[in-house]
JSON list of C-alpha atoms in Angstrom, two decimals:
[
{"chain": "V", "resi": 1, "resn": "MET", "atom": "CA", "xyz": [94.58, 104.77, 207.71]},
{"chain": "V", "resi": 2, "resn": "LYS", "atom": "CA", "xyz": [91.60, 107.24, 207.77]},
{"chain": "V", "resi": 3, "resn": "ILE", "atom": "CA", "xyz": [92.19, 110.75, 209.38]},
{"chain": "V", "resi": 4, "resn": "SER", "atom": "CA", "xyz": [90.51, 113.98, 210.73]},
{"chain": "V", "resi": 5, "resn": "VAL", "atom": "CA", "xyz": [91.71, 117.28, 210.05]},
{"chain": "V", "resi": 6, "resn": "GLU", "atom": "CA", "xyz": [90.98, 120.63, 211.53]},
{"chain": "V", "resi": 7, "resn": "LEU", "atom": "CA", "xyz": [92.62, 123.81, 210.17]},
{"chain": "V", "resi": 8, "resn": "THR", "atom": "CA", "xyz": [92.42, 127.55, 211.15]},
{"chain": "V", "resi": 9, "resn": "LEU", "atom": "CA", "xyz": [94.55, 129.57, 208.58]},
{"chain": "V", "resi": 10, "resn": "THR", "atom": "CA", "xyz": [94.76, 133.28, 210.21]},
{"chain": "V", "resi": 11, "resn": "PRO", "atom": "CA", "xyz": [96.53, 135.54, 207.36]},
{"chain": "V", "resi": 12, "resn": "LEU", "atom": "CA", "xyz": [97.83, 138.23, 209.59]},
{"chain": "V", "resi": 13, "resn": "HIS", "atom": "CA", "xyz": [97.06, 141.12, 207.21]},
{"chain": "V", "resi": 14, "resn": "ASP", "atom": "CA", "xyz": [94.82, 143.67, 205.91]},
{"chain": "V", "resi": 15, "resn": "ASP", "atom": "CA", "xyz": [92.36, 141.93, 203.00]},
{"chain": "V", "resi": 16, "resn": "TYR", "atom": "CA", "xyz": [92.97, 139.35, 204.48]},
{"chain": "V", "resi": 17, "resn": "GLU", "atom": "CA", "xyz": [89.41, 136.64, 202.98]},
{"chain": "V", "resi": 18, "resn": "PRO", "atom": "CA", "xyz": [90.63, 136.50, 199.60]},
{"chain": "V", "resi": 19, "resn": "THR", "atom": "CA", "xyz": [93.32, 134.57, 200.85]},
{"chain": "V", "resi": 20, "resn": "ILE", "atom": "CA", "xyz": [91.64, 132.41, 203.15]},
{"chain": "V", "resi": 21, "resn": "ILE", "atom": "CA", "xyz": [88.64, 131.87, 200.49]},
{"chain": "V", "resi": 22, "resn": "HIS", "atom": "CA", "xyz": [90.94, 130.97, 197.80]},
{"chain": "V", "resi": 23, "resn": "PHE", "atom": "CA", "xyz": [92.55, 127.98, 200.23]},
{"chain": "V", "resi": 24, "resn": "ILE", "atom": "CA", "xyz": [89.03, 126.55, 200.72]},
{"chain": "V", "resi": 25, "resn": "LYS", "atom": "CA", "xyz": [88.20, 126.58, 197.36]},
{"chain": "V", "resi": 26, "resn": "LYS", "atom": "CA", "xyz": [90.93, 124.67, 196.82]},
{"chain": "V", "resi": 27, "resn": "LEU", "atom": "CA", "xyz": [90.36, 122.08, 199.30]},
{"chain": "V", "resi": 28, "resn": "ARG", "atom": "CA", "xyz": [86.76, 121.65, 198.05]},
{"chain": "V", "resi": 29, "resn": "ALA", "atom": "CA", "xyz": [88.23, 121.19, 194.48]},
{"chain": "V", "resi": 30, "resn": "SER", "atom": "CA", "xyz": [89.39, 117.51, 195.84]},
{"chain": "V", "resi": 31, "resn": "ASN", "atom": "CA", "xyz": [87.22, 114.54, 196.23]},
{"chain": "V", "resi": 32, "resn": "LEU", "atom": "CA", "xyz": [87.50, 114.81, 200.09]},
{"chain": "V", "resi": 33, "resn": "LYS", "atom": "CA", "xyz": [85.23, 115.50, 202.08]},
{"chain": "V", "resi": 34, "resn": "VAL", "atom": "CA", "xyz": [85.49, 119.35, 203.17]},
{"chain": "V", "resi": 35, "resn": "LEU", "atom": "CA", "xyz": [83.17, 121.24, 205.56]},
{"chain": "V", "resi": 36, "resn": "GLU", "atom": "CA", "xyz": [83.60, 124.37, 206.69]},
{"chain": "V", "resi": 37, "resn": "ASN", "atom": "CA", "xyz": [82.34, 126.33, 209.94]},
{"chain": "V", "resi": 38, "resn": "PRO", "atom": "CA", "xyz": [83.37, 130.42, 211.17]},
{"chain": "V", "resi": 39, "resn": "LEU", "atom": "CA", "xyz": [86.01, 129.18, 212.62]},
{"chain": "V", "resi": 40, "resn": "SER", "atom": "CA", "xyz": [87.65, 126.31, 211.37]},
{"chain": "V", "resi": 41, "resn": "THR", "atom": "CA", "xyz": [87.49, 124.11, 207.94]},
{"chain": "V", "resi": 42, "resn": "GLN", "atom": "CA", "xyz": [87.56, 120.33, 208.42]},
{"chain": "V", "resi": 43, "resn": "VAL", "atom": "CA", "xyz": [89.33, 118.05, 205.57]},
{"chain": "V", "resi": 44, "resn": "TYR", "atom": "CA", "xyz": [88.26, 114.16, 206.27]},
{"chain": "V", "resi": 45, "resn": "GLY", "atom": "CA", "xyz": [90.10, 110.98, 204.30]},
{"chain": "V", "resi": 46, "resn": "ASP", "atom": "CA", "xyz": [92.95, 108.80, 203.68]},
{"chain": "V", "resi": 47, "resn": "TYR", "atom": "CA", "xyz": [96.32, 109.91, 205.70]},
{"chain": "V", "resi": 48, "resn": "ASP", "atom": "CA", "xyz": [98.65, 109.64, 202.64]},
{"chain": "V", "resi": 49, "resn": "THR", "atom": "CA", "xyz": [95.55, 112.02, 200.54]},
{"chain": "V", "resi": 50, "resn": "VAL", "atom": "CA", "xyz": [95.14, 114.35, 202.66]},
{"chain": "V", "resi": 51, "resn": "MET", "atom": "CA", "xyz": [98.83, 115.14, 203.38]},
{"chain": "V", "resi": 52, "resn": "ARG", "atom": "CA", "xyz": [99.75, 115.57, 199.90]},
{"chain": "V", "resi": 53, "resn": "LEU", "atom": "CA", "xyz": [97.20, 117.87, 199.67]},
{"chain": "V", "resi": 54, "resn": "LEU", "atom": "CA", "xyz": [97.45, 119.88, 202.51]},
{"chain": "V", "resi": 55, "resn": "THR", "atom": "CA", "xyz": [101.57, 119.73, 201.59]},
{"chain": "V", "resi": 56, "resn": "THR", "atom": "CA", "xyz": [100.34, 121.64, 198.41]},
{"chain": "V", "resi": 57, "resn": "GLU", "atom": "CA", "xyz": [97.96, 123.68, 199.43]},
{"chain": "V", "resi": 58, "resn": "ILE", "atom": "CA", "xyz": [99.26, 124.86, 202.29]},
{"chain": "V", "resi": 59, "resn": "LYS", "atom": "CA", "xyz": [102.25, 126.53, 200.60]},
{"chain": "V", "resi": 60, "resn": "GLU", "atom": "CA", "xyz": [100.59, 127.90, 198.40]},
{"chain": "V", "resi": 61, "resn": "ALA", "atom": "CA", "xyz": [98.02, 129.75, 200.93]},
{"chain": "V", "resi": 62, "resn": "PHE", "atom": "CA", "xyz": [101.28, 130.75, 202.51]},
{"chain": "V", "resi": 63, "resn": "GLU", "atom": "CA", "xyz": [102.97, 131.90, 199.27]},
{"chain": "V", "resi": 64, "resn": "LEU", "atom": "CA", "xyz": [100.03, 134.08, 198.73]},
{"chain": "V", "resi": 65, "resn": "MET", "atom": "CA", "xyz": [100.18, 136.00, 201.83]},
{"chain": "V", "resi": 66, "resn": "GLU", "atom": "CA", "xyz": [102.52, 138.56, 203.35]},
{"chain": "V", "resi": 67, "resn": "ARG", "atom": "CA", "xyz": [102.60, 137.13, 207.38]},
{"chain": "V", "resi": 68, "resn": "GLY", "atom": "CA", "xyz": [99.77, 134.85, 208.57]},
{"chain": "V", "resi": 69, "resn": "LEU", "atom": "CA", "xyz": [99.97, 130.71, 210.74]},
{"chain": "V", "resi": 70, "resn": "LEU", "atom": "CA", "xyz": [98.04, 127.69, 210.18]},
{"chain": "V", "resi": 71, "resn": "LEU", "atom": "CA", "xyz": [96.99, 125.71, 213.39]},
{"chain": "V", "resi": 72, "resn": "MET", "atom": "CA", "xyz": [96.14, 122.02, 213.03]},
{"chain": "V", "resi": 73, "resn": "LYS", "atom": "CA", "xyz": [95.06, 119.29, 214.36]},
{"chain": "V", "resi": 74, "resn": "ILE", "atom": "CA", "xyz": [94.58, 115.59, 213.18]},
{"chain": "V", "resi": 75, "resn": "VAL", "atom": "CA", "xyz": [93.24, 112.63, 214.72]},
{"chain": "V", "resi": 76, "resn": "LYS", "atom": "CA", "xyz": [93.40, 109.29, 213.46]},
{"chain": "V", "resi": 77, "resn": "SER", "atom": "CA", "xyz": [89.96, 108.44, 212.90]},
{"chain": "V", "resi": 78, "resn": "ASP", "atom": "CA", "xyz": [87.46, 109.45, 210.42]},
{"chain": "V", "resi": 79, "resn": "ARG", "atom": "CA", "xyz": [85.30, 111.97, 212.75]},
{"chain": "V", "resi": 80, "resn": "GLN", "atom": "CA", "xyz": [82.99, 113.46, 209.85]},
{"chain": "V", "resi": 81, "resn": "ASP", "atom": "CA", "xyz": [80.09, 111.65, 211.20]},
{"chain": "V", "resi": 82, "resn": "TYR", "atom": "CA", "xyz": [80.25, 112.77, 215.10]},
{"chain": "V", "resi": 83, "resn": "GLU", "atom": "CA", "xyz": [77.53, 113.59, 217.02]},
{"chain": "V", "resi": 84, "resn": "PRO", "atom": "CA", "xyz": [77.76, 114.47, 220.47]},
{"chain": "V", "resi": 85, "resn": "HIS", "atom": "CA", "xyz": [75.97, 111.84, 222.70]},
{"chain": "V", "resi": 86, "resn": "PHE", "atom": "CA", "xyz": [74.67, 114.64, 225.62]}
]
């Protein structure tokens, strides 16, 4: 089953950029399709593969920050080629 995941990682402390950059670089190093924009990061792929990666990388990101939150949306389909029709 293919999924699309949108992630917004928000460390709640000063000097937050290194944690976010590390997290995104770890996602990019996978064999999955990863896209970033100024507000979020999207990951596309097989459910089991994506969730296995996210379990590991979210845990590591949380261990690197004092306090933080992660917002995640999961869509059951591969939406990487979505283009609005309006």
